[in-house]
């Protein structure tokens, strides 16, 4: 099992801490990378994230209250400003020297609040995924969803990059037998893994048949882009067979993405944030139902599989790879390389964090 499964995470990175609607004027507790965080909004709406503990006797600050732009501990009334500095102690003229808790950089984008858990001086907005579709008028975004999943976040990354499981786990909705008959093209860039699969002249899966109102075979593409440590876009295009997927002729019947961001809570639990966007039929309520309710059911099917996997991973047993694991393994290597580089830079190098699994057959190379 990799080091990341055992509790080593990439710290100098953005993670989704919450959906924008979750955070208001009441302290909100969430664990990220095995660390408790409290979030709230200032009077002008600016989100704040602090360590969820009072530096006096460690009561979670999420059990306190917001006053103005400050957070007041619910135990002895210590008052913290939005940078984590204690600025008042009842009954004292001044707080003790060094009385403060850590604050975390935040960015609010695409309907989510992103948190930087590492060195605040290295927080770089350019490392956010560019998910502009989620805030563009020519694309329709669904609700922002969250499922708490009892599994390591890298299992979710694997699941999102391995679309062949659709033929088995989701054969009643977005999958069918045609997927495994077509090879995938895998590309590795500096901070991205891309998987592309073209499925030509085959029947559409049940949900796509309903959404596109197809009467016959279709040509379709599955494009998955992964940005470390946990951001994945699954892009689906579907047209009538023979019409050419790259031709902008108005005959695209499916033009849809799922945007997924599983945030590690602990080594064996994750906050699975996701939403759906589509670039066609924006005013069609039937498509709203298909892509909202239908895809929610798909994600719930995945959760059942992921949690069952984690229960066996907890046994720390060996496993093998097969050919379809190329994209997930490329993503794991990329995350592992970043974790190792970060550990070396900090002088706390982990031992081979990308060693997962331990036994690999030649056909999956």
Short mmCIF file of C-alpha atoms in Angstrom, two decimals:
data_model
loop_
_atom_site.label_atom_id
_atom_site.label_comp_id
_atom_site.label_asym_id
_atom_site.label_seq_id
_atom_site.Cartn_x
_atom_site.Cartn_y
_atom_site.Cartn_z
CA UNK A 1 0.00 0.00 0.00
CA UNK A 2 1.32 3.46 -0.89
CA UNK A 3 2.49 6.02 1.60
CA UNK A 4 -0.48 8.22 0.75
CA UNK A 5 -2.80 5.43 1.87
CA UNK A 6 -0.91 5.39 5.17
CA UNK A 7 -1.38 9.08 5.85
CA UNK A 8 1.14 11.06 3.78
CA UNK A 9 -0.66 13.71 1.74
CA UNK A 10 0.45 16.43 -0.64
CA UNK A 11 0.28 19.54 1.53
CA UNK A 12 1.26 22.26 -0.94
CA UNK A 13 -1.86 21.93 -3.03
CA UNK A 14 -5.43 23.14 -3.19
CA UNK A 15 -8.26 20.94 -1.94
CA UNK A 16 -11.99 21.55 -1.86
CA UNK A 17 -12.88 22.38 1.74
CA UNK A 18 -16.59 23.00 1.20
CA UNK A 19 -19.27 23.95 -1.28
CA UNK A 20 -19.88 27.69 -1.20
CA UNK A 21 -23.39 27.26 0.21
CA UNK A 22 -22.10 25.30 3.24
CA UNK A 23 -20.19 28.22 4.74
CA UNK A 24 -21.95 31.14 6.43
CA UNK A 25 -21.94 33.07 9.68
CA UNK A 26 -22.01 29.94 11.84
CA UNK A 27 -18.72 28.12 12.54
CA UNK A 28 -18.46 25.03 10.32
CA UNK A 29 -16.18 22.09 11.16
CA UNK A 30 -14.49 19.87 8.60
CA UNK A 31 -11.42 17.62 8.69
CA UNK A 32 -8.99 17.99 5.77
CA UNK A 33 -5.79 15.93 5.44
CA UNK A 34 -6.45 14.53 8.92
CA UNK A 35 -6.46 18.04 10.41
CA UNK A 36 -9.52 19.74 11.95
CA UNK A 37 -10.47 23.03 10.30
CA UNK A 38 -13.18 25.56 11.13
CA UNK A 39 -14.66 27.76 8.41
CA UNK A 40 -16.92 30.81 8.53
CA UNK A 41 -17.60 34.04 6.62
CA UNK A 42 -16.75 37.59 7.60
CA UNK A 43 -19.43 40.26 7.47
CA UNK A 44 -18.51 41.08 3.86
CA UNK A 45 -18.84 37.40 2.88
CA UNK A 46 -15.11 36.62 2.74
CA UNK A 47 -14.51 32.99 3.79
CA UNK A 48 -12.05 32.22 6.60
CA UNK A 49 -10.39 28.94 7.61
CA UNK A 50 -8.59 28.40 10.93
CA UNK A 51 -7.31 25.47 12.93
CA UNK A 52 -10.32 24.08 14.76
CA UNK A 53 -8.90 24.41 18.25
CA UNK A 54 -8.47 27.08 20.88
CA UNK A 55 -4.81 27.59 21.80
CA UNK A 56 -5.82 27.73 25.48
CA UNK A 57 -7.44 24.37 26.27
CA UNK A 58 -8.00 22.93 22.78
CA UNK A 59 -11.81 23.16 22.60
CA UNK A 60 -12.81 23.13 18.92
CA UNK A 61 -13.46 26.70 17.83
CA UNK A 62 -16.34 25.36 15.76
CA UNK A 63 -18.19 25.09 19.10
CA UNK A 64 -17.91 28.87 19.52
CA UNK A 65 -19.59 31.74 17.69
CA UNK A 66 -18.84 34.38 15.09
CA UNK A 67 -18.87 38.03 16.17
CA UNK A 68 -18.18 40.59 13.47
CA UNK A 69 -15.19 39.16 11.59
CA UNK A 70 -13.89 37.29 14.64
CA UNK A 71 -14.39 33.85 16.15
CA UNK A 72 -15.01 33.51 19.90
CA UNK A 73 -14.14 30.29 21.73
CA UNK A 74 -17.14 28.70 23.45
CA UNK A 75 -15.13 27.66 26.53
CA UNK A 76 -13.48 30.78 27.98
CA UNK A 77 -14.31 33.42 25.38
CA UNK A 78 -10.91 33.90 23.75
CA UNK A 79 -11.41 36.01 20.64
CA UNK A 80 -9.56 35.26 17.37
CA UNK A 81 -9.40 37.46 14.30
CA UNK A 82 -9.60 36.10 10.76
CA UNK A 83 -5.83 35.55 10.60
CA UNK A 84 -5.93 33.29 13.68
CA UNK A 85 -4.43 35.81 16.12
CA UNK A 86 -5.97 35.88 19.61
CA UNK A 87 -6.94 39.54 20.13
CA UNK A 88 -8.83 39.31 23.41
CA UNK A 89 -9.14 37.26 26.61
CA UNK A 90 -11.96 38.05 29.06
CA UNK A 91 -10.57 39.29 32.40
CA UNK A 92 -7.12 40.12 30.96
CA UNK A 93 -5.73 43.34 29.54
CA UNK A 94 -3.99 41.45 26.72
CA UNK A 95 -3.69 37.90 25.37
CA UNK A 96 -0.62 35.82 26.27
CA UNK A 97 2.33 36.17 23.85
CA UNK A 98 2.09 33.75 20.96
CA UNK A 99 -1.62 33.10 21.45
CA UNK A 100 -2.79 32.22 17.98
CA UNK A 101 -3.94 29.36 15.77
CA UNK A 102 -3.04 28.65 12.18
CA UNK A 103 -5.01 30.20 9.35
CA UNK A 104 -5.28 28.68 5.87
CA UNK A 105 -5.43 30.43 2.47
CA UNK A 106 -8.77 30.06 0.69
CA UNK A 107 -10.06 30.66 -2.83
CA UNK A 108 -13.73 30.66 -3.81
CA UNK A 109 -14.18 29.37 -7.35
CA UNK A 110 -16.66 27.35 -9.44
CA UNK A 111 -19.13 26.99 -6.52
CA UNK A 112 -16.50 25.56 -4.17
CA UNK A 113 -14.17 26.90 -1.48
CA UNK A 114 -10.61 25.66 -2.01
CA UNK A 115 -8.14 25.44 0.89
CA UNK A 116 -4.32 25.38 0.85
CA UNK A 117 -3.07 23.14 3.66
CA UNK A 118 0.69 23.63 3.16
CA UNK A 119 3.08 26.57 3.30
CA UNK A 120 0.91 29.69 2.85
CA UNK A 121 3.77 31.47 1.08
CA UNK A 122 3.56 28.86 -1.68
CA UNK A 123 -0.21 29.11 -2.24
CA UNK A 124 -0.50 29.54 -6.01
CA UNK A 125 -3.82 30.20 -7.72
CA UNK A 126 -2.35 28.85 -10.96
CA UNK A 127 -2.40 25.34 -9.45
CA UNK A 128 -6.20 25.35 -9.31
CA UNK A 129 -7.87 23.32 -12.06
CA UNK A 130 -9.34 25.62 -14.71
CA UNK A 131 -12.92 24.43 -14.52
CA UNK A 132 -14.40 27.47 -16.25
CA UNK A 133 -17.40 25.49 -17.55
CA UNK A 134 -18.85 25.51 -14.01
CA UNK A 135 -19.28 29.29 -14.15
CA UNK A 136 -19.98 29.92 -17.86
CA UNK A 137 -23.43 30.90 -19.21
CA UNK A 138 -23.13 28.51 -22.18
CA UNK A 139 -22.86 25.56 -19.78
CA UNK A 140 -25.43 24.49 -17.23
CA UNK A 141 -24.17 23.36 -13.83
CA UNK A 142 -26.05 21.04 -11.54
CA UNK A 143 -26.20 21.31 -7.79
CA UNK A 144 -22.94 20.97 -5.86
CA UNK A 145 -22.83 17.51 -4.31
CA UNK A 146 -20.93 15.95 -1.43
CA UNK A 147 -20.80 12.33 -0.33
CA UNK A 148 -18.62 11.32 2.62
CA UNK A 149 -16.97 8.07 1.56
CA UNK A 150 -15.19 5.54 3.78
CA UNK A 151 -12.21 5.08 1.47
CA UNK A 152 -8.84 6.62 0.63
CA UNK A 153 -9.07 9.44 -1.90
CA UNK A 154 -6.73 7.69 -4.36
CA UNK A 155 -9.25 4.88 -4.77
CA UNK A 156 -11.67 7.54 -5.99
CA UNK A 157 -9.02 8.89 -8.38
CA UNK A 158 -8.55 5.33 -9.69
CA UNK A 159 -12.28 4.89 -10.17
CA UNK A 160 -12.64 8.12 -12.14
CA UNK A 161 -9.72 7.32 -14.45
CA UNK A 162 -10.78 3.71 -15.10
CA UNK A 163 -13.86 4.05 -17.29
CA UNK A 164 -13.91 0.34 -18.17
CA UNK A 165 -15.68 -0.31 -14.87
CA UNK A 166 -18.72 1.37 -16.44
CA UNK A 167 -19.32 -1.85 -18.39
CA UNK A 168 -19.93 -3.70 -15.13
CA UNK A 169 -20.80 -1.35 -12.26
CA UNK A 170 -22.97 1.00 -14.36
CA UNK A 171 -24.27 -1.27 -17.14
CA UNK A 172 -27.84 -0.15 -16.44
CA UNK A 173 -27.07 3.54 -16.88
CA UNK A 174 -23.89 4.98 -18.47
CA UNK A 175 -22.05 1.78 -19.36
CA UNK A 176 -22.33 -1.12 -21.77
CA UNK A 177 -20.15 -3.90 -23.15
CA UNK A 178 -18.74 -1.75 -25.97
CA UNK A 179 -16.34 0.19 -23.75
CA UNK A 180 -13.82 -2.58 -23.15
CA UNK A 181 -13.55 -3.33 -26.90
CA UNK A 182 -11.78 -0.03 -27.60
CA UNK A 183 -8.28 0.79 -26.39
CA UNK A 184 -7.53 4.00 -24.51
CA UNK A 185 -4.82 6.52 -25.32
CA UNK A 186 -2.90 7.69 -22.24
CA UNK A 187 -0.94 10.96 -22.14
CA UNK A 188 1.23 12.21 -19.28
CA UNK A 189 2.08 15.89 -19.02
CA UNK A 190 3.91 17.81 -16.31
CA UNK A 191 0.90 18.07 -14.00
CA UNK A 192 -1.79 16.14 -15.86
CA UNK A 193 -2.80 12.65 -16.94
CA UNK A 194 -5.24 12.41 -19.86
CA UNK A 195 -7.12 9.30 -20.96
CA UNK A 196 -9.02 9.30 -24.28
CA UNK A 197 -11.17 6.48 -25.63
CA UNK A 198 -13.13 6.59 -28.92
CA UNK A 199 -16.07 4.17 -29.18
CA UNK A 200 -17.37 4.14 -32.72
CA UNK A 201 -20.51 2.68 -34.25
CA UNK A 202 -21.86 0.95 -31.17
CA UNK A 203 -25.17 1.12 -29.25
CA UNK A 204 -25.38 3.92 -26.68
CA UNK A 205 -25.64 3.10 -22.96
CA UNK A 206 -29.19 3.34 -21.55
CA UNK A 207 -28.86 6.81 -20.02
CA UNK A 208 -27.23 8.24 -23.14
CA UNK A 209 -29.89 6.68 -25.35
CA UNK A 210 -32.57 8.44 -23.33
CA UNK A 211 -30.71 11.75 -23.08
CA UNK A 212 -29.79 11.90 -26.77
CA UNK A 213 -32.99 10.25 -28.03
CA UNK A 214 -30.88 7.99 -30.22
CA UNK A 215 -32.57 5.39 -32.42
CA UNK A 216 -29.43 3.58 -33.58
CA UNK A 217 -25.71 3.26 -33.04
CA UNK A 218 -23.54 6.16 -31.94
CA UNK A 219 -19.99 7.45 -32.04
CA UNK A 220 -18.78 8.67 -28.69
CA UNK A 221 -15.69 9.78 -26.86
CA UNK A 222 -14.65 9.45 -23.23
CA UNK A 223 -12.00 11.97 -22.20
CA UNK A 224 -10.70 12.03 -18.64
CA UNK A 225 -8.24 14.64 -17.39
CA UNK A 226 -6.62 14.31 -13.96
CA UNK A 227 -4.78 17.15 -12.21
CA UNK A 228 -3.03 16.22 -8.96
CA UNK A 229 -3.72 15.54 -6.27
CA UNK A 230 -7.45 14.93 -6.73
CA UNK A 231 -9.14 16.88 -9.54
CA UNK A 232 -10.74 14.93 -12.39
CA UNK A 233 -12.90 15.94 -15.35
CA UNK A 234 -14.84 13.15 -17.08
CA UNK A 235 -15.99 14.44 -20.47
CA UNK A 236 -18.50 12.57 -22.64
CA UNK A 237 -19.43 13.43 -26.25
CA UNK A 238 -21.99 11.40 -28.18
CA UNK A 239 -23.36 11.72 -31.76
CA UNK A 240 -25.12 9.59 -34.32
CA UNK A 241 -22.80 6.96 -35.79
CA UNK A 242 -20.85 8.26 -38.78
CA UNK A 243 -21.47 11.96 -38.11
CA UNK A 244 -17.92 12.69 -36.92
CA UNK A 245 -17.22 13.60 -33.34
CA UNK A 246 -14.91 16.47 -34.25
CA UNK A 247 -17.31 18.19 -36.65
CA UNK A 248 -19.25 21.13 -35.25
CA UNK A 249 -22.38 20.43 -37.25
CA UNK A 250 -24.97 20.78 -34.50
CA UNK A 251 -25.59 17.05 -34.30
CA UNK A 252 -24.00 16.48 -30.90
CA UNK A 253 -26.68 14.99 -28.66
CA UNK A 254 -24.52 14.49 -25.55
CA UNK A 255 -21.97 17.08 -24.39
CA UNK A 256 -21.49 16.54 -20.70
CA UNK A 257 -18.87 16.64 -17.94
CA UNK A 258 -18.60 15.54 -14.36
CA UNK A 259 -16.17 17.56 -12.23
CA UNK A 260 -14.88 15.58 -9.26
CA UNK A 261 -12.71 16.60 -6.31
CA UNK A 262 -12.30 13.97 -3.56
CA UNK A 263 -10.65 15.66 -0.57
CA UNK A 264 -8.81 13.41 1.91
CA UNK A 265 -10.40 13.53 5.34
CA UNK A 266 -8.23 10.80 6.88
CA UNK A 267 -6.10 8.05 5.30
CA UNK A 268 -9.24 5.92 4.95
CA UNK A 269 -12.06 8.47 4.49
CA UNK A 270 -12.77 11.19 1.92
CA UNK A 271 -15.08 14.11 1.25
CA UNK A 272 -16.22 13.42 -2.31
CA UNK A 273 -17.22 16.73 -3.95
CA UNK A 274 -18.66 16.66 -7.46
CA UNK A 275 -20.95 18.46 -9.86
CA UNK A 276 -22.17 18.02 -13.44
CA UNK A 277 -22.14 20.48 -16.35
CA UNK A 278 -23.54 20.17 -19.85
CA UNK A 279 -23.21 22.25 -22.99
CA UNK A 280 -26.49 21.44 -24.72
CA UNK A 281 -30.22 21.36 -23.96
CA UNK A 282 -29.79 23.95 -21.22
CA UNK A 283 -33.54 24.62 -20.99
CA UNK A 284 -34.68 21.00 -21.21
CA UNK A 285 -36.11 19.84 -17.84
CA UNK A 286 -35.99 16.21 -18.96
CA UNK A 287 -32.22 16.50 -19.28
CA UNK A 288 -32.06 18.17 -15.87
CA UNK A 289 -33.66 15.05 -14.42
CA UNK A 290 -31.46 12.61 -16.34
CA UNK A 291 -28.17 14.30 -15.55
CA UNK A 292 -28.97 15.26 -11.97
CA UNK A 293 -30.84 12.26 -10.58
CA UNK A 294 -29.37 9.71 -12.97
CA UNK A 295 -25.76 10.62 -12.34
CA UNK A 296 -26.33 10.83 -8.60
CA UNK A 297 -27.36 7.19 -8.74
CA UNK A 298 -24.18 6.41 -10.71
CA UNK A 299 -22.00 8.03 -8.07
CA UNK A 300 -23.81 6.13 -5.31
CA UNK A 301 -23.05 2.89 -7.14
CA UNK A 302 -19.39 3.87 -7.16
CA UNK A 303 -19.44 4.63 -3.44
CA UNK A 304 -20.67 1.12 -2.64
CA UNK A 305 -17.75 -0.33 -4.62
CA UNK A 306 -15.17 2.06 -3.16
CA UNK A 307 -16.10 1.40 0.45
CA UNK A 308 -16.04 -2.35 -0.13
CA UNK A 309 -12.57 -2.00 -1.68
CA UNK A 310 -11.30 -0.02 1.30
CA UNK A 311 -12.38 -2.73 3.73
CA UNK A 312 -10.08 -5.16 1.92
CA UNK A 313 -7.26 -2.62 1.53
CA UNK A 314 -7.28 -2.30 5.31
CA UNK A 315 -6.05 -5.92 5.36
CA UNK A 316 -2.81 -4.71 3.65
CA UNK A 317 -2.77 -7.48 1.04
CA UNK A 318 -1.07 -7.65 -2.36
CA UNK A 319 -2.81 -6.95 -5.66
CA UNK A 320 -1.95 -6.98 -9.35
CA UNK A 321 -2.54 -4.56 -12.22
CA UNK A 322 -4.17 -5.26 -15.57
CA UNK A 323 -3.92 -3.33 -18.83
CA UNK A 324 -6.82 -0.97 -18.06
CA UNK A 325 -4.95 0.35 -15.01
CA UNK A 326 -2.55 2.43 -17.13
CA UNK A 327 -4.26 5.78 -16.48
CA UNK A 328 -4.88 5.24 -12.74
CA UNK A 329 -1.29 4.10 -12.26
CA UNK A 330 0.05 7.12 -14.17
CA UNK A 331 -1.97 9.36 -11.84
CA UNK A 332 -0.66 7.55 -8.77
CA UNK A 333 2.90 7.93 -9.98
CA UNK A 334 2.35 11.64 -10.55
CA UNK A 335 0.92 12.16 -7.06
CA UNK A 336 3.70 10.04 -5.57
CA UNK A 337 6.40 12.07 -7.31
CA UNK A 338 4.94 15.32 -5.97
CA UNK A 339 4.71 13.93 -2.43
CA UNK A 340 8.31 12.73 -2.59
CA UNK A 341 9.55 16.08 -3.94
CA UNK A 342 7.70 17.93 -1.20
CA UNK A 343 9.10 15.63 1.49
CA UNK A 344 12.66 16.01 0.17
CA UNK A 345 12.26 19.79 0.15
CA UNK A 346 11.07 19.67 3.76
CA UNK A 347 13.80 17.24 4.79
CA UNK A 348 11.27 14.52 5.65
CA UNK A 349 11.47 12.31 2.57
CA UNK A 350 8.97 9.47 2.50
CA UNK A 351 10.07 6.08 1.21
CA UNK A 352 8.79 5.45 -2.31
CA UNK A 353 5.22 6.80 -1.98
CA UNK A 354 4.27 5.57 -5.46
CA UNK A 355 4.92 1.89 -4.70
CA UNK A 356 1.36 0.66 -5.16
CA UNK A 357 0.50 -2.05 -5.81
CA UNK A 358 3.50 -4.28 -5.10
CA UNK A 359 3.13 -6.77 -7.94
CA UNK A 360 2.56 -5.80 -11.59
CA UNK A 361 2.13 -8.22 -14.51
CA UNK A 362 3.92 -7.44 -17.76
CA UNK A 363 0.74 -6.81 -19.76
CA UNK A 364 -0.10 -3.73 -17.66
CA UNK A 365 3.21 -1.98 -18.28
#
